Coordinates of C-alpha atoms and ligand atoms in Angstrom, one line a residue:
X1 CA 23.7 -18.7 9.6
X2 CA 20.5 -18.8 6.9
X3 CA 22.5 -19.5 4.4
X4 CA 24.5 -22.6 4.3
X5 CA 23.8 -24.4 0.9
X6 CA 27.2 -24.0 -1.5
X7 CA 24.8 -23.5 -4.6
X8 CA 22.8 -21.0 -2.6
X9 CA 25.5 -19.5 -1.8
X10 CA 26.6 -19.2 -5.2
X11 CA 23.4 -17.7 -6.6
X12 CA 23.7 -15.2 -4.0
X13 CA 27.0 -14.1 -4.7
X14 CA 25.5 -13.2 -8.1
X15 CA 22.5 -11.7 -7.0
X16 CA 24.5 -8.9 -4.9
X17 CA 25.1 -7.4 -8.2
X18 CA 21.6 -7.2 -8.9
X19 CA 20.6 -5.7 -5.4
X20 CA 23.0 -3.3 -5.6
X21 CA 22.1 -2.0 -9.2
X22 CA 18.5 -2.3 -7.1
X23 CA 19.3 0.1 -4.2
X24 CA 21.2 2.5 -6.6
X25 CA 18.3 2.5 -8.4
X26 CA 16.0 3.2 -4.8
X27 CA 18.4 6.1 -4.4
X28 CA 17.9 7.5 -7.8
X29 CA 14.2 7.4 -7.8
X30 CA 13.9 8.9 -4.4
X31 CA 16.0 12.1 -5.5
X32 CA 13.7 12.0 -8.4
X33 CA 10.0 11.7 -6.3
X34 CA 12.1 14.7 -3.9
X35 CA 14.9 17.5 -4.9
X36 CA 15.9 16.5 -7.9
X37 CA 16.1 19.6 -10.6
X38 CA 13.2 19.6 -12.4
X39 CA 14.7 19.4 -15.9
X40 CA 16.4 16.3 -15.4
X41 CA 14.0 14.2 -15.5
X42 CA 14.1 13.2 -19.2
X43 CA 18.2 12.4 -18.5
X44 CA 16.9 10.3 -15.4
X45 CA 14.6 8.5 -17.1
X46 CA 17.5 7.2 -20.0
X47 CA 19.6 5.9 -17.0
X48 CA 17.2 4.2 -15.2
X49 CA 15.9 2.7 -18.3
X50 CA 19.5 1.3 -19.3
X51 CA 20.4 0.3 -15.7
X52 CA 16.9 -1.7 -15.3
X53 CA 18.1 -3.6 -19.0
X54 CA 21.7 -4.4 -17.0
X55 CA 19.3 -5.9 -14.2
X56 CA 17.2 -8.0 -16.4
X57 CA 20.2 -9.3 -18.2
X58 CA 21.7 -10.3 -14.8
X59 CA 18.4 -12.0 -13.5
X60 CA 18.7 -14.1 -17.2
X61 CA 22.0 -14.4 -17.0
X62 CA 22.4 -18.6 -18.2
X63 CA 24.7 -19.4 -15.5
X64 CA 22.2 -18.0 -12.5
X65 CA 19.3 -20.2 -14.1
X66 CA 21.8 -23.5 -14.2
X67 CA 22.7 -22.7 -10.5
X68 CA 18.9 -22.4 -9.3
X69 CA 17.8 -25.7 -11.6
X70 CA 20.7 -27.1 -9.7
X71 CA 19.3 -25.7 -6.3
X72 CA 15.6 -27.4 -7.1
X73 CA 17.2 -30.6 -7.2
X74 CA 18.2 -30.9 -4.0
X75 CA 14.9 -28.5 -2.8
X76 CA 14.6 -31.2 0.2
X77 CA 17.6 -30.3 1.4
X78 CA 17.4 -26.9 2.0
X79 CA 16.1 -25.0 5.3
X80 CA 13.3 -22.4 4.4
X81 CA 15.0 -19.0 3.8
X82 CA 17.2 -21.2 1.0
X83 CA 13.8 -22.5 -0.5
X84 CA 12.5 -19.0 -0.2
X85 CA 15.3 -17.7 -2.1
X86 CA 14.5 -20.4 -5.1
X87 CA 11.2 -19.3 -5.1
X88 CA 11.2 -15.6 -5.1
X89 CA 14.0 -15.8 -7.9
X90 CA 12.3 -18.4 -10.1
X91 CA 9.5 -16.0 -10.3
X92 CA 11.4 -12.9 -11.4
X93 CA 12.8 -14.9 -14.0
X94 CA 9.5 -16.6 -15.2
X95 CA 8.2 -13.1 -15.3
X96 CA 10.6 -11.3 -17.5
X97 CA 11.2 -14.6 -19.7
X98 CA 7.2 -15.0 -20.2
X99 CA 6.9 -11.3 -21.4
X100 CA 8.7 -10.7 -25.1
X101 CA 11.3 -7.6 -25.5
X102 CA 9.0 -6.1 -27.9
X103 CA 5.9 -6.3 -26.0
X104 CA 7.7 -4.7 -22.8
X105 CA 9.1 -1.9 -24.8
X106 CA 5.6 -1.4 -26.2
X107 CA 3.6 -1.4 -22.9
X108 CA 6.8 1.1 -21.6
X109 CA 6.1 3.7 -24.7
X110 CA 2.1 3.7 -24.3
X111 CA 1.9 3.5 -20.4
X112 CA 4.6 6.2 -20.3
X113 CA 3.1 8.4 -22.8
X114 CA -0.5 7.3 -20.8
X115 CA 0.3 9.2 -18.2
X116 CA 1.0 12.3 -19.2
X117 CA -1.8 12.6 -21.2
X118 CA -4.0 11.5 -18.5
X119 CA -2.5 14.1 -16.3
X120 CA -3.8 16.7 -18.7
X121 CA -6.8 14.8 -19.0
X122 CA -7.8 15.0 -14.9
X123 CA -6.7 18.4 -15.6
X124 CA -9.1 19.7 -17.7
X125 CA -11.8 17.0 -16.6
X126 CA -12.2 15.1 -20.0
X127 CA -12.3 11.3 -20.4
X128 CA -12.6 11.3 -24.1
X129 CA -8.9 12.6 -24.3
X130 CA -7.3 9.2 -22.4
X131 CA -9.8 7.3 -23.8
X132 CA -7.9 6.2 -26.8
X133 CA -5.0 5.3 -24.9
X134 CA -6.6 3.6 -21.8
X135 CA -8.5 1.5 -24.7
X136 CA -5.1 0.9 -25.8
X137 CA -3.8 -0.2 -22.3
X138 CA -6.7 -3.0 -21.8
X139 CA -5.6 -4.7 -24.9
X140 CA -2.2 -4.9 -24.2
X141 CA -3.2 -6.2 -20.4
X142 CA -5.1 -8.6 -21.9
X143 CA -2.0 -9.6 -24.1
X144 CA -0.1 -9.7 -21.0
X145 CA -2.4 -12.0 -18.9
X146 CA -2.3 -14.4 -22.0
X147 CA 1.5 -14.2 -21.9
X148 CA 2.0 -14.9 -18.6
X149 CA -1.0 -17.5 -18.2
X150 CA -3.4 -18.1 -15.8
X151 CA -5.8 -21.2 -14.9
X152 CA -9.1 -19.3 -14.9
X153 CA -9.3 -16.1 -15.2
X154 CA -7.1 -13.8 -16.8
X155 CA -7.4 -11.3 -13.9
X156 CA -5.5 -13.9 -12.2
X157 CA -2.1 -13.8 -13.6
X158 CA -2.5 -10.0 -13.1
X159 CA -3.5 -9.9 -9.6
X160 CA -0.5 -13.0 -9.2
X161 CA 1.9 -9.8 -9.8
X162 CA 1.0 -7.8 -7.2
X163 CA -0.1 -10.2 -4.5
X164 CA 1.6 -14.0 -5.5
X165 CA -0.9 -17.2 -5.0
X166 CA -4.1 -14.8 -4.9
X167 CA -6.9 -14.8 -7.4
X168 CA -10.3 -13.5 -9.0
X169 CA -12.0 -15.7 -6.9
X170 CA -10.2 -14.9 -3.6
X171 CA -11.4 -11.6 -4.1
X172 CA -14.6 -12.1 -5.4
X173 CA -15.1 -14.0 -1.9
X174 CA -13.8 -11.5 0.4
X175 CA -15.3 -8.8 -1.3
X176 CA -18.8 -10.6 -1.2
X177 CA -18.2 -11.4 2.9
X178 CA -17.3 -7.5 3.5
X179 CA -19.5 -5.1 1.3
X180 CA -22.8 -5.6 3.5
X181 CA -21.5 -5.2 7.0
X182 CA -19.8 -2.2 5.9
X183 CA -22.8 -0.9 4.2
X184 CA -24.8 -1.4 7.4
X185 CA -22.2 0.2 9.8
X186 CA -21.9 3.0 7.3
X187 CA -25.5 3.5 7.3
X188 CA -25.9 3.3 11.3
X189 CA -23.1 5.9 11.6
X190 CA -24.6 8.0 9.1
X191 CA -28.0 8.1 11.5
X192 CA -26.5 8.1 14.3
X193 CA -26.5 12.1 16.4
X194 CA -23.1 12.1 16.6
X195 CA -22.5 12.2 12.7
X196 CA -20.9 15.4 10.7
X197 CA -20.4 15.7 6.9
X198 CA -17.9 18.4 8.3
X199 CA -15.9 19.0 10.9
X200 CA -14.0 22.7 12.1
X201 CA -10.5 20.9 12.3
X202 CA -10.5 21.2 8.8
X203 CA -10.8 24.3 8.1
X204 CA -7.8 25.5 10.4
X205 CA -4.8 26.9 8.8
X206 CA -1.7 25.7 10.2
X207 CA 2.3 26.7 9.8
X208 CA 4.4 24.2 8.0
X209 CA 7.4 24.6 11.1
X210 CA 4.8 24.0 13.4
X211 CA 3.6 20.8 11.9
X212 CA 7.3 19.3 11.1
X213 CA 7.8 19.7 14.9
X214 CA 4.7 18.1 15.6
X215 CA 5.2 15.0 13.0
X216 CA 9.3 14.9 14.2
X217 CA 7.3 14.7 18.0
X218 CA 4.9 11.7 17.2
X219 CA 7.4 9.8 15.2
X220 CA 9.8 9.9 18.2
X221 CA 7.0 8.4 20.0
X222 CA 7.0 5.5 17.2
X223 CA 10.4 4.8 18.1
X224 CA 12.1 6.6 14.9
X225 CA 15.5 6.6 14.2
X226 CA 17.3 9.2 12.2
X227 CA 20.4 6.9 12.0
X228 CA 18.7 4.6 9.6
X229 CA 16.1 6.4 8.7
X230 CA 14.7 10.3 7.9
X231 CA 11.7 12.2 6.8
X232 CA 11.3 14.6 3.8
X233 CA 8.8 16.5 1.5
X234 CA 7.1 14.6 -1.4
X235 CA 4.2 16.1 -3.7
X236 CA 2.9 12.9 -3.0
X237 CA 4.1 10.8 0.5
X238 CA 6.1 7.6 -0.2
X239 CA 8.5 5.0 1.4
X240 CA 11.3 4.0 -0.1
X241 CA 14.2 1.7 1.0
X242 CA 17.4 2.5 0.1
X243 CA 19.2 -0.5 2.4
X244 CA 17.9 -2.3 5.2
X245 CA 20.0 0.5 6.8
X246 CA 18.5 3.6 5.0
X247 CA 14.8 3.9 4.6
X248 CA 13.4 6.8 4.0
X249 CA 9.6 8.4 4.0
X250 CA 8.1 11.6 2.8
X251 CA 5.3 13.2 4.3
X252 CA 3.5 16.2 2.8
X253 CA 2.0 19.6 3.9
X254 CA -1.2 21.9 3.2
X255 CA -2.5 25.3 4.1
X256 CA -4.8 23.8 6.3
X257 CA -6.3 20.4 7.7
X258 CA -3.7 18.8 9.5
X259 CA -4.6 15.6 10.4
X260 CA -3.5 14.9 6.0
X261 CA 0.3 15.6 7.4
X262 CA 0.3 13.4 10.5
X263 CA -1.1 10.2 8.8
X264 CA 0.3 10.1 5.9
X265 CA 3.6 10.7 8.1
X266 CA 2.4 7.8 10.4
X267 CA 1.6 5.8 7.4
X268 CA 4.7 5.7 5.5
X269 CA 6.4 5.1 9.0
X270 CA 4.5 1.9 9.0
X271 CA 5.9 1.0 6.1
X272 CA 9.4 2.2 6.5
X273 CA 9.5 -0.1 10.1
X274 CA 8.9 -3.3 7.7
X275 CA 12.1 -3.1 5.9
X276 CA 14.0 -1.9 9.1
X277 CA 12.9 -4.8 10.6
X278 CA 13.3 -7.5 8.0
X279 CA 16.1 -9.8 9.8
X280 CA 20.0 -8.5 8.4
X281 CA 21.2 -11.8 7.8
X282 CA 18.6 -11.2 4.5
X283 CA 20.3 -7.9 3.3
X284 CA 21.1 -8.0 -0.6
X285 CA 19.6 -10.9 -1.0
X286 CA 16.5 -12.0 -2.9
X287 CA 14.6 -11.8 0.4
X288 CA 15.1 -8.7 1.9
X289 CA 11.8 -6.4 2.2
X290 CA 8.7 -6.4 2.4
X291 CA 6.6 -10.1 1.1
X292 CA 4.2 -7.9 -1.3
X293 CA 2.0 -4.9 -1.7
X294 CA -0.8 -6.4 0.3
X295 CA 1.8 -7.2 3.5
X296 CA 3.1 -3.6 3.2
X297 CA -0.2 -1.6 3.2
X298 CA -1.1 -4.0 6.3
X299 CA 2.0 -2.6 8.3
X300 CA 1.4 1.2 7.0
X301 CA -2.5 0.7 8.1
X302 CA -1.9 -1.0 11.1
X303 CA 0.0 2.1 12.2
X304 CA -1.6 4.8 10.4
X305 CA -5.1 3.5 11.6
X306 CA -5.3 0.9 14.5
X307 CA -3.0 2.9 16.2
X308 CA -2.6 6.0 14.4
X309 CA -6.5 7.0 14.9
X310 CA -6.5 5.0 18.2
X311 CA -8.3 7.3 20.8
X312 CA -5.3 6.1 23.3
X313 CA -2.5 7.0 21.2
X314 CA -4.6 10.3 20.5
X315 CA -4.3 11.2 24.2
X316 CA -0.4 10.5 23.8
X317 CA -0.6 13.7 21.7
X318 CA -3.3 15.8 22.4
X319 CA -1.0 18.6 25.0
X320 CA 2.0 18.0 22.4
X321 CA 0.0 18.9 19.4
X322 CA -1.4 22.3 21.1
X323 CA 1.2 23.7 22.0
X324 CA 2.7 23.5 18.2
X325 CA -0.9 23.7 16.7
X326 CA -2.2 26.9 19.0
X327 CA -5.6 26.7 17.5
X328 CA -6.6 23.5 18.8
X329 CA -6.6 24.9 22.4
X330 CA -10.3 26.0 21.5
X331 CA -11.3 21.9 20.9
X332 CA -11.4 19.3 23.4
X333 CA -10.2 15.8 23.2
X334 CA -13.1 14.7 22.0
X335 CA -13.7 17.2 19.3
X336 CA -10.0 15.8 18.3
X337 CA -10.5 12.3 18.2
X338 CA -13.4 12.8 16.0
X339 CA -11.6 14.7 13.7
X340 CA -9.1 11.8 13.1
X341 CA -11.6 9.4 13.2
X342 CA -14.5 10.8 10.7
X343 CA -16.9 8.6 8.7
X344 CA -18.4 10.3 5.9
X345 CA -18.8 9.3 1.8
X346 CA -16.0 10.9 -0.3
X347 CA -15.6 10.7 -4.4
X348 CA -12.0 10.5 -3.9
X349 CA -10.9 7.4 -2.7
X350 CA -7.5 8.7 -1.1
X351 CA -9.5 11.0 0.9
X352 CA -11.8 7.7 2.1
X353 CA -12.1 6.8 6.0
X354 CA -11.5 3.3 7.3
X355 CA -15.1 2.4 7.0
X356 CA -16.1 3.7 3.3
X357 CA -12.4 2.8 1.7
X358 CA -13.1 -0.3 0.9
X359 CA -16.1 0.4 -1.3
X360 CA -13.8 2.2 -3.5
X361 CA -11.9 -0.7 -4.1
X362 CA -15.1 -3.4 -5.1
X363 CA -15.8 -0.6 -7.5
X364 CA -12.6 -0.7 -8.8
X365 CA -12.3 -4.5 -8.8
X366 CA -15.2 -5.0 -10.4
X367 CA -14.5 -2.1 -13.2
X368 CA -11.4 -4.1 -13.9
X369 CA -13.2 -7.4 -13.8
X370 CA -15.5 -6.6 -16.3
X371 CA -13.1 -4.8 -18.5
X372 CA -10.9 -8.4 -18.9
X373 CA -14.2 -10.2 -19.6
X374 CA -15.2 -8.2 -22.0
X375 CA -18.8 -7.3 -20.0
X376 CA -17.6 -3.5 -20.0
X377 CA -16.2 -1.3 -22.6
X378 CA -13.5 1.7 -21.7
X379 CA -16.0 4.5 -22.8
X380 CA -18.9 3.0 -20.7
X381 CA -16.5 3.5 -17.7
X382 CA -17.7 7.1 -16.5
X383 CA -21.3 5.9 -16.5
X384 CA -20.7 2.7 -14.7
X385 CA -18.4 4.6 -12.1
X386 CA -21.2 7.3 -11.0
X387 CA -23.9 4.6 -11.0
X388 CA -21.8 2.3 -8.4
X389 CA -20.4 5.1 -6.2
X390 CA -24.6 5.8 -6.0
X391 CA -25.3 2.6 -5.4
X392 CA -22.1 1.9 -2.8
X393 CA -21.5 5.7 -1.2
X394 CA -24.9 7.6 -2.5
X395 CA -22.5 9.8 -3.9
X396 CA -23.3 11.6 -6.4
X397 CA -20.1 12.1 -8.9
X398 CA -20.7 15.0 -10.9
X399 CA -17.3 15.4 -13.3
X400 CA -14.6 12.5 -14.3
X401 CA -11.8 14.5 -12.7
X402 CA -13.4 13.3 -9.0
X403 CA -14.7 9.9 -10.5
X404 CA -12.9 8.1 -13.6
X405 CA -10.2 9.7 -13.7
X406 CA -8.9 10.1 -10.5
X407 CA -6.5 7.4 -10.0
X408 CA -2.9 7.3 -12.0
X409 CA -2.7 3.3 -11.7
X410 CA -4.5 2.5 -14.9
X411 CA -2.6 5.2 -17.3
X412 CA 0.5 3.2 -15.6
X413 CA -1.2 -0.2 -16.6
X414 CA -1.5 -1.3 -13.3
X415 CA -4.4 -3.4 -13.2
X416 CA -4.6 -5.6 -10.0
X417 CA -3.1 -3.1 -7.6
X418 CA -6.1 -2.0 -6.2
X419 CA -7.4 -5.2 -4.3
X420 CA -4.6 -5.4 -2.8
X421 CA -5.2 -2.1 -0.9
X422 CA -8.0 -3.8 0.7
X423 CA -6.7 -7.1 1.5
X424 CA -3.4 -5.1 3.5
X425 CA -6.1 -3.4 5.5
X426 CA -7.8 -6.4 6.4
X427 CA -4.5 -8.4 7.3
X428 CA -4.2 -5.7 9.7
X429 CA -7.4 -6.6 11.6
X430 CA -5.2 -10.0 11.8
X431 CA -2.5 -9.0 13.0
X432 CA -4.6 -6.4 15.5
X433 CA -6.2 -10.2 16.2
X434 CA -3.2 -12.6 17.0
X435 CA -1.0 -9.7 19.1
X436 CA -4.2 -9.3 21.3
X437 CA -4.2 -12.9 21.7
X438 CA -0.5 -12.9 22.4
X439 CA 0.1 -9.4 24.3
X440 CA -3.7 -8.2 25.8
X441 CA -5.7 -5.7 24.7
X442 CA -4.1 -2.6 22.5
X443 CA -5.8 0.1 24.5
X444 CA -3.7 -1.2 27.7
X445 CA -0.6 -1.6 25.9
X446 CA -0.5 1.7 24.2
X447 CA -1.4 2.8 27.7
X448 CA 2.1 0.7 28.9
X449 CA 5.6 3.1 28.7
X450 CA 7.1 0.4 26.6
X451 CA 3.6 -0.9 24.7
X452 CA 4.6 0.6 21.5
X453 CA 8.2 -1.2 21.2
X454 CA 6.6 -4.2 22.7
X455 CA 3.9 -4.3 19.1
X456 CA 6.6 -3.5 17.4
X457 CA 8.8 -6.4 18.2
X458 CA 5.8 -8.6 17.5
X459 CA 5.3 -7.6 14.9
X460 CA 8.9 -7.9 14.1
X461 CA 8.9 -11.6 14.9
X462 CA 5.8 -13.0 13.7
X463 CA 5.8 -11.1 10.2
X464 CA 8.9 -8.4 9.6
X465 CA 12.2 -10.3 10.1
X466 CA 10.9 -13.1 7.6
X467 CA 11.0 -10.8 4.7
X468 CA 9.2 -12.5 1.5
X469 CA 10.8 -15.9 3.3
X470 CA 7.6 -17.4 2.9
X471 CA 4.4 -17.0 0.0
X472 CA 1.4 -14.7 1.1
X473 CA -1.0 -17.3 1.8
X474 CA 1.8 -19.7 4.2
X475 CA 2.5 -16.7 5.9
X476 CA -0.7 -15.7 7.2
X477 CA -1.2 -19.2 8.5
X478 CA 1.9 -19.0 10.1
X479 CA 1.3 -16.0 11.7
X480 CA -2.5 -16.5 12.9
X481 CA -3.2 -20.4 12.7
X482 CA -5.7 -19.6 10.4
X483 CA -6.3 -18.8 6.6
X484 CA -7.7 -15.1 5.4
X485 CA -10.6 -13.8 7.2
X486 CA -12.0 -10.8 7.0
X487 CA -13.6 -10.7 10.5
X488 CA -10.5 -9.8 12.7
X489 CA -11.3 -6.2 10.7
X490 CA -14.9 -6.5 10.5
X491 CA -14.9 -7.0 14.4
X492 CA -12.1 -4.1 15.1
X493 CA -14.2 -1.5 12.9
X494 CA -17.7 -2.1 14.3
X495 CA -16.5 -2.3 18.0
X496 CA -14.4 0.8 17.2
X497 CA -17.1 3.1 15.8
X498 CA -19.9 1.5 18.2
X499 CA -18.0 3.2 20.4
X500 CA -16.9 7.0 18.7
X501 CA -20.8 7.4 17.6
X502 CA -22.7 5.6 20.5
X503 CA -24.4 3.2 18.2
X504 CA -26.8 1.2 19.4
Ligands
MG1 MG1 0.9 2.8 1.3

């Protein structure tokens, strides 16, 4: 039993309330992001708004916060998972009670409206349209970061809300370690015979029945089960979990080019295993799920790319794949493996290969960056974008729609999301790292019947079943003896495409 402690015990009697009004809430937005009629949106959005306002009354409810002072005063004497629940709940609370009623309904009304018009905006490719409100959005970030206070940097207690304990400086470091090795590899696979801005894979047309069977095919593979789990259609592909018992994913489909289907499939799988893993002892409690948004992309990644794109796991589905695909019986293995594997420079960062992703991010880091110092200026942002994806990609970004105004995150006011997409990839080079060290190389245990339950009950017991137990920074120590590096990645990628184009 994890949870012995009488006050514990009490807070979490009161808690189930709020993780029920939580996974109602899962349930709710997942009929809205899949089959939901199209006109109820507006009568969605009024009861979500009203059942989030029950929430936050729960989570400030003066009983709850005299039950968790309580708890701290006798900190020493509880086991980790009842420390983890102090901590994970004292935040929530400091977070709503830092952030006035007025200023959150504010941020709500411009962010909401935001988004719509920056939908149009992307539309018709013109940045002067969001302008005003993006300008609108920085200033009340910056309000926000003041609110909920920082030590140095303001882009601190924004980052803290995505990724708890990391900072500007954290990322100015790892950023600074990765951008030239990538920019070298990039550069040698760009030289090297073997490259292709384009490959024919692309261009084939495929039927939506055939592609289901093929995604239903390689998730069986993964171990996927429909009793706790099942795949649907999303204009966009998401993972959402409803219970540790129900998570669900969404997966997408295109006239042609394939491979978009089966990683984005593969990718929300990854994430989808993290909840179904976290240990059930933590169900409805503060603790259950994934730690934070950089731990989740590392398990979608980890899947989608190390073994996803893994020339091994490639061969697993090679026959499979043709006899649902017929087309690809004029390609060899080869030809496939490239296909899933190709390095090129892309405006559009969701469209970015392992090797060239992460330059999308330092752009967008540093665009953010200089926006909360002041250095940059919302209407200089088009110009500074195509001069950095130059400098980065030598891309040449010819209209807003593929540069500035690609992404939804800042019409949502999310401002700090974005390195946290790089950090989860590089956590997966860690966790690629400390299971080699532990289980052998990846190549032979994908080759193994059982390799692929075997990762994933490492993976289960060094990172899933702990849930947000412990803070980001603890648990990576935990995990790999070691703090953050980025080499585990930088070693993976380099000794991965070494290999694909023959560099020297
Ligand atoms: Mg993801």
């Amino acid at each position: 039993m994890k949870f012995q402690n009488k006050i514990i015990k009490n807070i979490l009697n009161k808690y189930y309330y709020i993780s029920s009004l939580e996974s109602l809430i899962s349930l709710a937005d997942w009929d809205l992001n899949t089959y939901m009629p199209e006109s109820s949106a507006e009568d969605r959005g009024f009861v979500l708004g009203k059942v989030n306002l029950l929430i936050k009354n729960l989570i400030l409810d003066k009983k709850l916060k005299k039950l968790l002072e309580k708890a701290k005063e006798n900190l020493e004497k509880l086991n980790d998972y009842e420390k983890g629940v102090v901590r994970v709940l004292e935040r929530e609370i400091n977070i709503i009670e830092k952030l006035p009623n007025e200023f959150i309904e504010k941020f709500n009304k411009v962010t909401n409206e935001a988004q719509i018009i920056w939908r149009n905006a992307k539309k018709e490719n013109n940045f002067e349209k969001f302008k005003p409100h993006l300008e609108k959005i920085v200033e009340l970030i910056k309000k926000k970061a003041e609110y909920l206070g920082y030590e140095e940097h303001p882009y601190d207690a924004l980052i803290d809300l995505f990724e708890e304990g990391w900072t500007t400086k954290d990322f100015e470091n790892f950023f600074e370690v990765i951008k030239k090795p990538l920019k070298d590899l990039f550069n040698q696979i760009r030289n090297s015979p073997f490259y292709k801005e384009k490959h024919p894979l692309e261009e084939e047309k495929y039927e939506k029945e055939q592609m289901e069977k093929l995604n239903y095919y390689v998730l069986s593979l993964l171990n996927f089960n429909p009793a706790r789990s099942r795949l649907d259609i999303a204009p966009h592909p998401f993972e959402t979990a409803i219970s540790l018992n129900d998570v669900r994913i969404t997966t997408w489909y295109h006239p042609k080019d394939f491979r978009r289907s089966l990683t984005a499939t593969i990718h929300e799988f990854g994430h989808s295993l993290y909840e179904l893993q976290v240990d059930p002892e933590l169900k409805f409690t503060p603790l259950q799920g994934g730690l934070s948004y950089a731990f989740h992309e590392s398990q979608s990644r980890f899947w989608e790319n190390i073994i996803g794109r893994n020339p091994i796991f490639l061969a697993k589905i090679f026959e499979k794949a043709k006899e649902f695909l017929l087309f690809l019986k004029k390609y060899s293995f080869e030809d496939f493996v490239l296909y899933f594997n190709i390095v090129r420079p892309e405006k559009i960062r969701v469209e970015a290969d392992e090797v060239t992703y992460h330059f999308h991010i330092i752009l967008r880091f540093e665009l953010e960056k200089g926006l909360l110092e002041e250095k940059i200026k919302v209407n200089e942002l088009p110009e500074i974008w195509r001069a950095k994806m130059k400098e980065y990609l030598d891309v040449d970004v010819d209209n807003d729609k593929e540069g500035v105004l690609q992404d939804i995150h800042w019409s949502m006011g999310a401002i700090g999301y974005f390195p946290t997409y790089s950090l989860g990839t590089f956590l997966s080079g860690m966790w690629l790292e400390a299971l080699q060290n532990e289980l052998g190389v990846i190549e032979e245990l994908l080759k193994e019947e059982n390799g692929i339950l075997r990762i994933q009950n490492w993976l289960k017991e060094k990172i899933h079943k702990y849930g947000k137990t412990y803070p980001s920074k603890d648990l990576i120590s935990k995990i790999c003896g070691k703090e953050f590096s980025a080499e585990p990645f930088l070693s993976y990628i380099k000794n991965k495409y070494n290999k694909l184009y023959n560099l020297p």
